[in-house]
Structure formats: C-alpha cells, structure tokens
C-alpha cells in the first residue's frame, strides 16, 4: 500500500536555484495539499487542490507554484529558492475535501536552502 | 480567525503514567477537531477525531472530547508506553473550508 509518495526525501539547494517536489497518491483522492512544517509553528498550508484542474492558495503561498498534473499527481515548485524556504514539506491527500475527512500524509521532504 | 493552541512540550513521562495534552481552539461555527500523531521520520497520521460538540474520539487507548463550552479538545491516555513517544498535533477544520489548521505540536517522550 503506497498511499502518498513524495520525492525526493532530502534536498540541498543554493539560494536562487529552482526545484520541483513531486507527490503522487494511489487512493483515487480528489483533494491534495502541500504543507510546510517549521519548528514551533506546526504545519502551514502552502497550496491545495480541491479537485483535478483546480488549485488555490493557502496560508503561505509566496515563493511557490503548484501543478495538479492529473488526479494522482500534485507538484510543488520553488522557482528561486531562499533560505526562508528551508523546511520539511509534506504532501497530503483526502477523498473529497469534506470537513470530517482525514488527511493522508506522505513521509516528507527535508529541504535546506543555503 | 481560526486557530489552535497547544501546550508547549516536551512532555516527559515514565511508562504507565497518565497523559494529558491540552488543546484549545478558536473558530466560528462548528469545526471538526482532530489529533494527528507524527512518529520520528514519518508523516502525520490521524489518531482520532470528533465532528460535533460532546463527541468523544478514541483510538489506541487515546481519547479526546469535543467541549464547545470551553473550546477544548484535550488528549488523554491512561497509561502511556514507550512506543507512544512522538509529536502530537491538534487540528481543526472550519465549516465550508478545505483548510486543516494545526497547532504547533507537542513532543511526548516516554521513558522506560
């Protein structure tokens, strides 16, 4: 049971470099999310996709772009990485985005920007 | 606005001790409330949830009751084990929203 798969697990970038974090789910879920986790701040929503073909900004979207490539895949792109984007990034999915649904999380990508 | 406040950690307990992790929230309407757990090196997993006032969520010996009068959703366990060592996140999902809003997390360390 793969669930939510994120790649890569670790990445080190230099300031100004770009990269794309990949996420795929095999549960036929409609909704997908990108969160970042920083010490003492819990998880904050970057972007979400309620369904294939739609994306919306979360709490902290600046410096990021997303693509919902198809129902399975939701990628997060950093066009010009900054040290403030050093964080652990989690992708998540849920069946339909209903209020009482649980989210399924990937195992995370640890990103360091030097 | 909507927010979640959790007690700061770390919380250090001996095995078989009683656990309480406090969580209070601010929200309009009737949010759903959740506890997620993160084991070292892993993503978050749902531990339990409650969707309306006075509901009690429970799983793996953990319980939490949705208290609207005190806007709280405290996590409790009667007897913790070393394997319960993890970070625990309280979260809420407001009415008509896709956003799951997390507290800052509480690290629990259980010693043998």
Short mmCIF file of C-alpha atoms in Angstrom, two decimals:
data_model
loop_
_atom_site.label_atom_id
_atom_site.label_comp_id
_atom_site.label_asym_id
_atom_site.label_seq_id
_atom_site.Cartn_x
_atom_site.Cartn_y
_atom_site.Cartn_z
CA UNK A 1 0.00 0.00 0.00
CA UNK A 2 1.92 3.04 -1.26
CA UNK A 3 -0.55 5.77 -0.18
CA UNK A 4 1.08 9.18 -0.69
CA UNK A 5 4.58 9.12 -2.16
CA UNK A 6 6.89 12.14 -2.12
CA UNK A 7 10.22 12.61 -3.82
CA UNK A 8 12.94 13.45 -3.05
CA UNK A 9 13.29 12.73 0.68
CA UNK A 10 16.19 15.14 1.11
CA UNK A 11 17.45 18.08 -0.94
CA UNK A 12 20.04 20.78 -0.50
CA UNK A 13 19.82 23.86 -2.73
CA UNK A 14 21.76 27.04 -3.10
CA UNK A 15 19.94 30.36 -2.91
CA UNK A 16 18.37 31.14 -6.27
CA UNK A 17 18.22 27.57 -7.53
CA UNK A 18 14.92 26.05 -8.57
CA UNK A 19 13.44 22.64 -7.94
CA UNK A 20 10.21 20.71 -8.04
CA UNK A 21 8.90 18.47 -5.27
CA UNK A 22 6.86 15.58 -6.58
CA UNK A 23 3.83 14.00 -4.94
CA UNK A 24 1.61 11.16 -6.08
CA UNK A 25 -1.27 9.31 -4.42
CA UNK A 26 -2.79 5.99 -5.41
CA UNK A 27 -6.04 6.22 -3.43
CA UNK A 28 -8.10 7.97 -6.13
CA UNK A 29 -8.46 11.00 -3.89
CA UNK A 30 -9.84 14.23 -5.26
CA UNK A 31 -8.13 16.70 -2.92
CA UNK A 32 -4.41 17.22 -2.45
CA UNK A 33 -2.38 19.59 -0.29
CA UNK A 34 1.11 20.91 0.29
CA UNK A 35 2.17 21.85 3.83
CA UNK A 36 5.42 23.06 5.30
CA UNK A 37 6.50 22.20 8.83
CA UNK A 38 8.72 24.54 10.81
CA UNK A 39 9.82 24.19 14.44
CA UNK A 40 7.29 25.64 16.88
CA UNK A 41 4.85 26.53 14.11
CA UNK A 42 3.08 23.31 13.33
CA UNK A 43 2.09 22.73 9.73
CA UNK A 44 1.07 25.58 7.46
CA UNK A 45 -0.83 25.15 4.22
CA UNK A 46 1.01 26.36 1.12
CA UNK A 47 -1.40 25.36 -1.66
CA UNK A 48 -4.22 22.94 -2.11
CA UNK A 49 -6.13 21.39 -4.96
CA UNK A 50 -9.75 20.61 -4.26
CA UNK A 51 -10.05 18.55 -7.42
CA UNK A 52 -8.22 17.84 -10.66
CA UNK A 53 -7.78 21.05 -12.61
CA UNK A 54 -8.11 23.43 -9.65
CA UNK A 55 -5.56 24.93 -7.28
CA UNK A 56 -5.86 27.55 -4.55
CA UNK A 57 -3.52 29.43 -2.25
CA UNK A 58 -3.18 28.51 1.38
CA UNK A 59 -1.65 30.49 4.22
CA UNK A 60 1.91 30.82 2.91
CA UNK A 61 1.94 30.62 -0.94
CA UNK A 62 4.59 33.25 -1.68
CA UNK A 63 7.62 31.85 -3.47
CA UNK A 64 5.85 28.67 -4.57
CA UNK A 65 3.86 27.41 -7.53
CA UNK A 66 1.92 24.21 -7.93
CA UNK A 67 0.64 21.99 -10.72
CA UNK A 68 -2.12 19.43 -10.46
CA UNK A 69 -0.87 17.34 -13.35
CA UNK A 70 -3.68 14.79 -13.13
CA UNK A 71 -5.77 13.25 -10.39
CA UNK A 72 -2.80 11.37 -8.95
CA UNK A 73 -0.05 13.97 -9.01
CA UNK A 74 0.42 17.37 -7.38
CA UNK A 75 3.82 19.04 -7.65
CA UNK A 76 5.29 22.00 -5.77
CA UNK A 77 7.85 24.23 -7.46
CA UNK A 78 10.32 26.66 -5.95
CA UNK A 79 11.38 28.99 -8.77
CA UNK A 80 14.15 30.79 -6.86
CA UNK A 81 14.88 29.17 -3.53
CA UNK A 82 15.53 31.32 -0.46
CA UNK A 83 16.93 30.34 2.97
CA UNK A 84 13.48 31.10 4.45
CA UNK A 85 12.18 28.12 2.49
CA UNK A 86 14.32 25.71 4.48
CA UNK A 87 11.69 23.43 5.96
CA UNK A 88 10.14 20.00 5.87
CA UNK A 89 7.48 19.73 3.18
CA UNK A 90 4.54 17.36 3.37
CA UNK A 91 2.11 16.41 0.70
CA UNK A 92 -1.30 15.11 1.74
CA UNK A 93 -4.49 13.92 0.14
CA UNK A 94 -8.10 13.36 1.12
CA UNK A 95 -11.03 11.74 -0.57
CA UNK A 96 -13.22 14.76 -1.28
CA UNK A 97 -12.19 17.64 0.98
CA UNK A 98 -15.11 17.23 3.35
CA UNK A 99 -14.92 18.75 6.79
CA UNK A 100 -14.73 15.50 8.74
CA UNK A 101 -12.35 13.66 6.44
CA UNK A 102 -8.91 12.59 7.45
CA UNK A 103 -5.82 13.55 5.52
CA UNK A 104 -3.24 11.01 4.41
CA UNK A 105 0.31 12.34 4.54
CA UNK A 106 3.49 11.45 2.72
CA UNK A 107 6.71 10.95 4.66
CA UNK A 108 8.05 14.40 3.84
CA UNK A 109 10.89 16.16 2.01
CA UNK A 110 13.57 17.81 4.09
CA UNK A 111 14.80 20.85 2.15
CA UNK A 112 17.77 23.00 3.07
CA UNK A 113 18.50 26.22 1.21
CA UNK A 114 22.00 27.57 1.77
CA UNK B 1 -9.99 33.88 12.78
CA UNK B 2 -9.48 30.19 13.26
CA UNK B 3 -6.59 28.97 15.37
CA UNK B 4 -5.39 26.13 17.58
CA UNK B 5 -3.29 26.47 20.73
CA UNK B 6 -1.46 23.52 22.24
CA UNK B 7 0.58 23.18 25.37
CA UNK B 8 4.27 23.53 24.80
CA UNK B 9 6.46 20.50 25.12
CA UNK B 10 8.36 18.45 25.50
CA UNK B 11 6.29 16.37 27.86
CA UNK B 12 8.38 13.69 29.54
CA UNK B 13 6.65 10.82 31.35
CA UNK B 14 7.52 7.44 32.75
CA UNK B 15 5.92 4.37 31.24
CA UNK B 16 2.38 3.73 32.54
CA UNK B 17 1.89 7.36 33.60
CA UNK B 18 -1.28 9.30 32.77
CA UNK B 19 -1.08 11.67 29.83
CA UNK B 20 -2.90 14.91 29.15
CA UNK B 21 -2.01 17.22 26.29
CA UNK B 22 -4.09 20.39 26.31
CA UNK B 23 -5.62 21.85 23.17
CA UNK B 24 -7.91 24.85 22.84
CA UNK B 25 -9.28 26.40 19.69
CA UNK B 26 -10.84 29.49 18.24
CA UNK B 27 -13.30 29.04 15.42
CA UNK B 28 -16.59 30.27 14.10
CA UNK B 29 -19.39 27.81 13.58
CA UNK B 30 -18.89 24.11 14.23
CA UNK B 31 -15.48 22.89 13.16
CA UNK B 32 -14.34 19.28 13.12
CA UNK B 33 -11.48 18.56 15.53
CA UNK B 34 -8.59 16.14 15.11
CA UNK B 35 -5.49 14.78 16.77
CA UNK B 36 -2.69 13.70 14.47
CA UNK B 37 0.49 11.91 15.55
CA UNK B 38 3.92 12.07 13.92
CA UNK B 39 6.43 9.33 14.71
CA UNK B 40 10.12 10.06 14.08
CA UNK B 41 10.95 10.31 10.38
CA UNK B 42 7.36 9.84 9.27
CA UNK B 43 4.43 11.88 8.05
CA UNK B 44 1.42 12.63 10.19
CA UNK B 45 -1.28 10.05 10.80
CA UNK B 46 -4.76 10.58 12.11
CA UNK B 47 -5.08 9.45 15.72
CA UNK B 48 -8.69 10.40 16.41
CA UNK B 49 -11.36 12.91 15.52
CA UNK B 50 -14.66 14.41 16.70
CA UNK B 51 -17.11 16.20 14.48
CA UNK B 52 -19.63 17.76 16.86
CA UNK B 53 -19.96 19.00 20.42
CA UNK B 54 -19.71 16.34 23.16
CA UNK B 55 -18.41 13.73 20.71
CA UNK B 56 -15.58 11.61 22.09
CA UNK B 57 -12.92 10.40 19.69
CA UNK B 58 -10.86 7.39 20.72
CA UNK B 59 -8.15 5.17 19.28
CA UNK B 60 -5.27 3.05 20.65
CA UNK B 61 -6.17 3.98 24.24
CA UNK B 62 -6.17 7.73 23.49
CA UNK B 63 -9.33 9.81 23.99
CA UNK B 64 -10.42 13.39 23.44
CA UNK B 65 -13.81 15.03 23.97
CA UNK B 66 -15.10 17.95 21.89
CA UNK B 67 -16.01 20.59 24.51
CA UNK B 68 -17.71 23.53 22.85
CA UNK B 69 -18.36 25.38 26.11
CA UNK B 70 -14.62 25.52 26.87
CA UNK B 71 -13.47 25.34 23.21
CA UNK B 72 -11.16 22.50 24.10
CA UNK B 73 -10.16 19.08 22.78
CA UNK B 74 -7.63 17.73 25.28
CA UNK B 75 -5.87 14.46 24.50
CA UNK B 76 -5.68 11.84 27.28
CA UNK B 77 -4.31 8.37 27.77
CA UNK B 78 -4.49 6.38 30.97
CA UNK B 79 -1.19 4.53 30.69
CA UNK B 80 1.46 5.58 28.17
CA UNK B 81 4.02 3.29 26.59
CA UNK B 82 7.49 3.96 25.23
CA UNK B 83 6.07 3.42 21.76
CA UNK B 84 3.80 6.46 22.25
CA UNK B 85 6.83 8.75 22.03
CA UNK B 86 6.02 11.08 19.13
CA UNK B 87 4.82 14.58 18.29
CA UNK B 88 1.09 15.18 18.69
CA UNK B 89 -0.79 17.82 16.71
CA UNK B 90 -4.22 19.17 17.46
CA UNK B 91 -6.06 20.46 14.39
CA UNK B 92 -9.37 21.89 13.33
CA UNK B 93 -11.24 22.10 10.07
CA UNK B 94 -13.69 25.01 9.88
CA UNK B 95 -17.09 24.92 8.26
CA UNK B 96 -17.00 25.14 4.48
CA UNK B 97 -13.23 25.07 4.26
CA UNK B 98 -10.60 22.80 2.78
CA UNK B 99 -8.04 24.06 5.22
CA UNK B 100 -6.88 21.93 8.13
CA UNK B 101 -5.41 24.29 10.74
CA UNK B 102 -2.76 22.81 13.01
CA UNK B 103 -1.44 23.67 16.42
CA UNK B 104 2.30 23.88 16.92
CA UNK B 105 2.65 20.30 18.12
CA UNK B 106 3.62 18.76 21.46
CA UNK B 107 6.51 16.35 21.70
CA UNK B 108 5.95 13.42 24.07
CA UNK B 109 8.85 11.39 25.40
CA UNK B 110 8.07 8.28 27.40
CA UNK B 111 10.90 6.74 29.39
CA UNK B 112 11.01 3.06 30.37
#
